CSV table of C-alpha atoms in Angstrom, one decimal:
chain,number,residue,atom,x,y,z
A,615,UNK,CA,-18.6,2.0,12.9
A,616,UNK,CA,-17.5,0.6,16.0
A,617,UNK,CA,-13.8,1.0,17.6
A,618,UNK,CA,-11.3,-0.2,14.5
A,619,UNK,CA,-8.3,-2.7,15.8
A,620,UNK,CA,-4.7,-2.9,13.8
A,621,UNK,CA,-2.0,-4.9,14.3
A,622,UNK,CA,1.5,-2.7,12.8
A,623,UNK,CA,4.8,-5.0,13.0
A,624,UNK,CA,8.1,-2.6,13.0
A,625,UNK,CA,6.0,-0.2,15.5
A,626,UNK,CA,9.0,0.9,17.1
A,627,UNK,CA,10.1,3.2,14.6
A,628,UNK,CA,10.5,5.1,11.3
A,629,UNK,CA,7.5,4.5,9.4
A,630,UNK,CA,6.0,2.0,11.5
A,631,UNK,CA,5.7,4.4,14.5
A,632,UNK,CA,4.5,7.0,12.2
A,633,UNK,CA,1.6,4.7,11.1
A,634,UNK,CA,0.9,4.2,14.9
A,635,UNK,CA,0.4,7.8,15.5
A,636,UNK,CA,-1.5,8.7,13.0
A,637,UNK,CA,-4.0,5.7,13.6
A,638,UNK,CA,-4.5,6.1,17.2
A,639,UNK,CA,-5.1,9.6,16.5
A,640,UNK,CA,-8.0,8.3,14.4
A,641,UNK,CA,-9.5,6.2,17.0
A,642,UNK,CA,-7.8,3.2,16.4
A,643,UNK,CA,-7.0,0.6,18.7
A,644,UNK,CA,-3.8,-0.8,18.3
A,645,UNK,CA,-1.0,-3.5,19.4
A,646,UNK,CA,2.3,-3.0,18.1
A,647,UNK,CA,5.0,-5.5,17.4
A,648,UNK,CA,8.9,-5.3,17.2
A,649,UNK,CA,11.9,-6.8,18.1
A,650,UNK,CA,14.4,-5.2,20.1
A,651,UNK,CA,17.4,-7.5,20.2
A,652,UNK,CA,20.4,-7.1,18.1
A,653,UNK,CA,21.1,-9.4,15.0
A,654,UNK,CA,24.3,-10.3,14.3
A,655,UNK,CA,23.6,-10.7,10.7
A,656,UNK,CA,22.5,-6.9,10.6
A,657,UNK,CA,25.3,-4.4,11.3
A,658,UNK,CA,23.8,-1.6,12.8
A,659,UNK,CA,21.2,-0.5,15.3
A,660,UNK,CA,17.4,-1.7,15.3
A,661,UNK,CA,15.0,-1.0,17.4
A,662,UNK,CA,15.2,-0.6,21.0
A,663,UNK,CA,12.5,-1.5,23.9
A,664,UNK,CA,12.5,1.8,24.7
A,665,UNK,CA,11.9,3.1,21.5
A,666,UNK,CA,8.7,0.2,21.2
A,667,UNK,CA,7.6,1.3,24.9
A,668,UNK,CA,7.7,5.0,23.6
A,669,UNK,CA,5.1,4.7,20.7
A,670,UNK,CA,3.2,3.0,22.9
A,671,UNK,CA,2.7,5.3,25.6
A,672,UNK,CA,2.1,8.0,23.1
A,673,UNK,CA,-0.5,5.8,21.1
A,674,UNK,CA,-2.1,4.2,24.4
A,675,UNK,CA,-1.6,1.3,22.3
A,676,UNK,CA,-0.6,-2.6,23.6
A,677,UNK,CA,2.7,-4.2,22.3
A,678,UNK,CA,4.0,-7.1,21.8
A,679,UNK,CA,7.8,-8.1,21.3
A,680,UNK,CA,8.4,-10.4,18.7
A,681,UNK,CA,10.3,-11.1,15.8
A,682,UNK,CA,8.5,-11.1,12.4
A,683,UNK,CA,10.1,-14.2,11.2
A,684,UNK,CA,8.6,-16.0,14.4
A,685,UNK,CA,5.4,-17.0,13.2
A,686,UNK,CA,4.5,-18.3,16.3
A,687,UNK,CA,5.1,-14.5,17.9
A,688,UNK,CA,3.0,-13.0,15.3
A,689,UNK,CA,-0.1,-15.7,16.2
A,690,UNK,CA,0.5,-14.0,19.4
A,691,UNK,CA,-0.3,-10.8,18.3
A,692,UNK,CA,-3.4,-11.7,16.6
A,693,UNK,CA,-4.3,-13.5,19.8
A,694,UNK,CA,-3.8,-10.6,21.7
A,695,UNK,CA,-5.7,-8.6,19.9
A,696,UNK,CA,-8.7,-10.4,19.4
A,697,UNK,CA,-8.5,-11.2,22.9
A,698,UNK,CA,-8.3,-7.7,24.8
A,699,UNK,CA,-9.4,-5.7,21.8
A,700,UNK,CA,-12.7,-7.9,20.2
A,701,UNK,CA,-10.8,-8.9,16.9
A,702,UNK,CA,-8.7,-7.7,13.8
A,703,UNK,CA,-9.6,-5.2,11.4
A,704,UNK,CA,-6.6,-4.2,9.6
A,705,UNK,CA,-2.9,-6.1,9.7
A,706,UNK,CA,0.2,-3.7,8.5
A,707,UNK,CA,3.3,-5.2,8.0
A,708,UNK,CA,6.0,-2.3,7.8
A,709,UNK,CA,9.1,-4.3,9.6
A,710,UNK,CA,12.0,-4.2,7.4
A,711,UNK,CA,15.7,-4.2,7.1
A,712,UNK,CA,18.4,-3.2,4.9
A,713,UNK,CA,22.1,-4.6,4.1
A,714,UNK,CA,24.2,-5.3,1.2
A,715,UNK,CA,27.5,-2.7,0.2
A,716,UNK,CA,28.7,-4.9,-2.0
A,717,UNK,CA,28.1,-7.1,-5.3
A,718,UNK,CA,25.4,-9.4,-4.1
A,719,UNK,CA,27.6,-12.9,-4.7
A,720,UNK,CA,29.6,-11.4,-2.1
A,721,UNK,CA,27.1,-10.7,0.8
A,722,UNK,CA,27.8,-12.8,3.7
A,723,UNK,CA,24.9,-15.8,3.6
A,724,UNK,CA,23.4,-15.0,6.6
A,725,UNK,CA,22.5,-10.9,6.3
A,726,UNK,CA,21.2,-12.0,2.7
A,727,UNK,CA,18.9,-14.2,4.7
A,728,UNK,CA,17.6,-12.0,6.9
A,729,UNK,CA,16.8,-9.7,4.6
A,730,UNK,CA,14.8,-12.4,2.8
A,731,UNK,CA,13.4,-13.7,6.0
A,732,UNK,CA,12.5,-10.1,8.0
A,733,UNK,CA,11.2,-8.3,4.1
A,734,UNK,CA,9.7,-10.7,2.3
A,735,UNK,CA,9.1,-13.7,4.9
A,736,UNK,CA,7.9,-11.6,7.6
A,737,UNK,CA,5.0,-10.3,5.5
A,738,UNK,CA,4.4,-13.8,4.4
A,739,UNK,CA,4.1,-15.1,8.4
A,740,UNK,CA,2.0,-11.5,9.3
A,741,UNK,CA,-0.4,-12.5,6.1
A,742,UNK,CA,-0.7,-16.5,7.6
A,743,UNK,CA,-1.7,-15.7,10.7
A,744,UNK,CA,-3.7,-12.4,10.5
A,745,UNK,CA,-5.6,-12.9,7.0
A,746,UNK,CA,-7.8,-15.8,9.0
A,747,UNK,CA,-8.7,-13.1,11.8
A,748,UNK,CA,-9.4,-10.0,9.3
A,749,UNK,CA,-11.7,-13.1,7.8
A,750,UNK,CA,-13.1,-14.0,11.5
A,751,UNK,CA,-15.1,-10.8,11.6
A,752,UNK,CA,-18.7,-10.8,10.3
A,753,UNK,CA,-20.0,-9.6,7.0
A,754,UNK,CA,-20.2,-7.4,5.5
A,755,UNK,CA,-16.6,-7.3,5.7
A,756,UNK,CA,-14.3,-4.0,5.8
A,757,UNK,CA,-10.8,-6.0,6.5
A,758,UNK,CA,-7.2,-4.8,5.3
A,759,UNK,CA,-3.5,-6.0,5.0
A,760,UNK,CA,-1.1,-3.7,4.4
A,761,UNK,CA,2.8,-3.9,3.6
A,762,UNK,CA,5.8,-1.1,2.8
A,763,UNK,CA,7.0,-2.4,-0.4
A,764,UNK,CA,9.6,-0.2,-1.9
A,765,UNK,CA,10.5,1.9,-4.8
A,766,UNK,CA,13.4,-0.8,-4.7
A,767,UNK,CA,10.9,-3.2,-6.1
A,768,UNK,CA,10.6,-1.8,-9.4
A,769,UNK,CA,14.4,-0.6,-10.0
A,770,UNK,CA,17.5,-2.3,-10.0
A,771,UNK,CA,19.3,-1.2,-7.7
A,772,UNK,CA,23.4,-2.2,-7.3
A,773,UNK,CA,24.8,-3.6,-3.7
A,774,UNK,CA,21.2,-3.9,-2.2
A,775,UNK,CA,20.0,-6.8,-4.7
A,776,UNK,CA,18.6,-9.0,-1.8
A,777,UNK,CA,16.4,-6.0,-0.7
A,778,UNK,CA,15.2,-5.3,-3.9
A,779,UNK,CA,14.3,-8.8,-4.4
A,780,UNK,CA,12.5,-9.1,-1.3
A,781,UNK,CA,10.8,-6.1,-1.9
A,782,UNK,CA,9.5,-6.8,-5.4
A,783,UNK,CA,8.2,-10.0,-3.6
A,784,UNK,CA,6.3,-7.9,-1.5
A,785,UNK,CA,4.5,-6.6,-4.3
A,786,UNK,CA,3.7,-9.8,-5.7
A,787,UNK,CA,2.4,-10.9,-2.7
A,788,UNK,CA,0.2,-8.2,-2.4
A,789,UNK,CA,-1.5,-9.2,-5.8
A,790,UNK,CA,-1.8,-12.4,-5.0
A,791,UNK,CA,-3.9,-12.0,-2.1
A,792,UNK,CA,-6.0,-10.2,-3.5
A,793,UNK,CA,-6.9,-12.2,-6.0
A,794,UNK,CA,-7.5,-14.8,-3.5
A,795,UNK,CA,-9.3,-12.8,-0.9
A,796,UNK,CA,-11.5,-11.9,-3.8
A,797,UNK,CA,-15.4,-10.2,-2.7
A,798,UNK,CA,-14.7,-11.2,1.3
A,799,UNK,CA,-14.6,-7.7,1.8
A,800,UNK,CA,-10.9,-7.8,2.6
A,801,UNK,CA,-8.4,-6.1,0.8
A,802,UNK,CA,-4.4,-6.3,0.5
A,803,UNK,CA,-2.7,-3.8,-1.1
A,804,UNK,CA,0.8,-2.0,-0.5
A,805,UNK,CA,2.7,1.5,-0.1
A,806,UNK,CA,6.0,2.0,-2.3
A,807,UNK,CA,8.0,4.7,-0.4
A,808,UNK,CA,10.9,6.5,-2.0
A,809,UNK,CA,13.7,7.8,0.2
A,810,UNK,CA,12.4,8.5,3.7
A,811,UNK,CA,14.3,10.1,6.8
A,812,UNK,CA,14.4,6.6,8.7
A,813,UNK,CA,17.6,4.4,10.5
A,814,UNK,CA,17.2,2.0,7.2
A,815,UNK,CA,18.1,5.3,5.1
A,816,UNK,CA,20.9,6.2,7.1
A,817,UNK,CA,21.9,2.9,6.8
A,818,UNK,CA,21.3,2.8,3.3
A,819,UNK,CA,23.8,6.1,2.9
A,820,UNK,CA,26.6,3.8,5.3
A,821,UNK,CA,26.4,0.9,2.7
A,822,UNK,CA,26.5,3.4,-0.6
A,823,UNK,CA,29.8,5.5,1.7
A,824,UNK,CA,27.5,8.6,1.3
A,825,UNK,CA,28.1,11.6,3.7
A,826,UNK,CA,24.5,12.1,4.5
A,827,UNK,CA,21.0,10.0,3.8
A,828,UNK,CA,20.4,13.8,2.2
A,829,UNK,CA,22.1,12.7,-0.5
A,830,UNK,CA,19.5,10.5,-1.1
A,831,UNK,CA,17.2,13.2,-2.0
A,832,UNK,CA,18.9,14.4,-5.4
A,833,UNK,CA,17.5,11.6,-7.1
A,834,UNK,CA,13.6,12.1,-6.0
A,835,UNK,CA,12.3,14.5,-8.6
A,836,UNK,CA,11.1,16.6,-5.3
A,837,UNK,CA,14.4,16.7,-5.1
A,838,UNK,CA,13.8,16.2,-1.0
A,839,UNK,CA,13.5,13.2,1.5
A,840,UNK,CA,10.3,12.4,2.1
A,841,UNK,CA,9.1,12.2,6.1
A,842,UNK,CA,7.8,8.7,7.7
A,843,UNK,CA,4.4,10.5,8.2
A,844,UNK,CA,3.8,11.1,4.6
A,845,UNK,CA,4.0,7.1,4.2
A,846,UNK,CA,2.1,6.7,6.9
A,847,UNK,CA,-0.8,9.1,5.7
A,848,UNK,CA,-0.9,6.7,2.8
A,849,UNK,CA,-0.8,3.7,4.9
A,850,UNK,CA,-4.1,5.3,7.2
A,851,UNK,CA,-5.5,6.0,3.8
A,852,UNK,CA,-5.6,2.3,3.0
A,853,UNK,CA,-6.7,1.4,6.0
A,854,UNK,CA,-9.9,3.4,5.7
A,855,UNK,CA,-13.1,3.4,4.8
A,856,UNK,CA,-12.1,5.3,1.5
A,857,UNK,CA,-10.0,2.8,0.2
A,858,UNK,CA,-12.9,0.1,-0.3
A,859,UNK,CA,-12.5,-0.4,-4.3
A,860,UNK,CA,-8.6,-0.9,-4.1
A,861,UNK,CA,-6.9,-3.9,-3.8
A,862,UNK,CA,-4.3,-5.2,-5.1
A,863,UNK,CA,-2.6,-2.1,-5.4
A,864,UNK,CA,1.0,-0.8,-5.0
A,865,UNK,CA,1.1,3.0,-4.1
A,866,UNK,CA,3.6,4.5,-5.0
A,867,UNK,CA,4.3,7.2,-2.1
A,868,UNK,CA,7.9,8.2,-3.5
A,869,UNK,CA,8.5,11.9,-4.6
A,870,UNK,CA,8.4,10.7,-8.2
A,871,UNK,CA,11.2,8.5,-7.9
A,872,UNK,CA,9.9,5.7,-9.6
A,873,UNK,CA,8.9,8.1,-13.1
């Protein structure tokens, strides 16, 4: 098989970055998307260009800064990587945000809209404007989209309800494209992590005024975070030639949580 191409949106970090690694160390070419600015809607840190720039020099991979609920900046990573790289083989959506800390009727309007618009949306844009390239390649066909759901999708969860509903639309989405993508030989499917060591998990333990994301672990029957390359060796799983009878899946990659 010729020189694979992926296009992984929150590349600059967590499990994103994690997914980048481990694909470039299989051989895959890659261009990796993020956007480090600030939201004011989001109170804490997100990505950096630095941190975007450093997964890239590790990965040899091209990036491109954007923001997933630009559609228009997502049509430019496709672009991009059809146009250096020959064309799309596999599209991963793992950009995501948390917020919430209180009852969800009194989360300020605009961080329950990014959350909506960066979880759920951003997918949605990534699926609009990559599905038609993964297509674009010749059959027989070996094409896949990708997205981190969450074990928040399944579980209700208090003070993060706009996550969780994001989330759980996530895994719908999933389904549905499958369903339509049908025997083109592209697949969708998604990852459902439990509690991983990432800046949305210590973010997470911020919101629930926990002393540590460890905390976290107690309620993974592991009974221990798991790591962002652990998602991300599911994620590479997917992407492979291995996975070519699953789609419309949701794996669950979660230390038991959601038993």
């Amino acid at each position: 098989m010729s020189q694979r191409v992926a296009i992984i949106t929150g590349a600059g970090r967590g499990i994103g970055a994690a997914t980048a690694v481990q694909l470039a160390a299989a051989g895959w070419s890659l261009v990796l998307v993020d956007a480090p600015d600030p939201d004011p809607a989001l109170p804490y840190e997100l990505c950096t260009a630095a941190e975007l720039d450093a997964v890239a020099a590790s990965t040899g991979a091209l990036t491109h800064r954007g923001d997933v609920r630009d559609v228009e900046a997502l049509a430019g990573a496709v672009a991009l990587a059809e146009s250096r790289l020959g064309g799309l083989d596999a599209a991963i959506a793992c950009a995501g945000v948390i917020g919430g800390g209180v009852p969800q009727w009194d989360v300020p309007p605009a961080t329950e809209q990014a959350l909506l618009d960066i979880n759920l949306g951003g997918v949605l844009n990534l699926a609009r404007v990559a599905v038609p390239a993964l297509l674009r390649r010749p059959s027989p066909r070996s094409g896949r989209f990708i997205a981190v759901a969450s074990a928040a999708a399944s579980r209700g969860m208090p003070m993060i309800a706009a996550y969780c509903a994001a989330k759980a639309g996530v895994t719908g989405l999933v389904r549905s494209l499958a369903a339509e993508l049908g025997a083109s030989g592209v697949t969708a499917n998604a990852v459902s992590p439990g509690s991983t060591r990432t800046a949305i998990l210590d973010e997470s333990a911020r919101l629930y005024a926990l002393d540590s994301a460890d905390d976290f672990a107690a309620q993974q029957p592991m009974e221990r975070l798991l790591e962002p390359a652990e998602i991300a060796a599911a994620i590479a799983f997917l992407a492979g030639e291995g996975s070519s009878a699953i789609t419309g899946a949701v794996l669950p990659v979660d230390g038991g949580l959601a038993l």
